[in-house]
Phi, psi and omega in degrees: 000132181248124177265131180249123178273136177290138178277176181302313180296315182299316181297314182293319179298323183288315187259336175067193185297337181296329176295315179298314180297316179299317179295323177299316180293319179297312180296322177296318178299313179296316180300316181291327176297316178294318179296320179298318179296334180265003180075021181263156178291150179286154174270150176257167176297329176297321176300316181294316181295324177296314178296320180299316177303320181295328183271334183298329182296337181268357181266150177274143178292157175293157181300326185272001181275000000 
């Protein structure tokens, strides 16, 4: 039996942008829970999007883009 792992392109094509948006919300919830426990201010989605913009410039586009 051969197991085939989905690649980066396959995963994104299958689930699309909704996967990315959902993961952003999940990670933001976890991050804010940890920050709250440490007495730190919560992050907003705008904070996350600003950081995301900073990192996107270093990523390579998908083959199908």
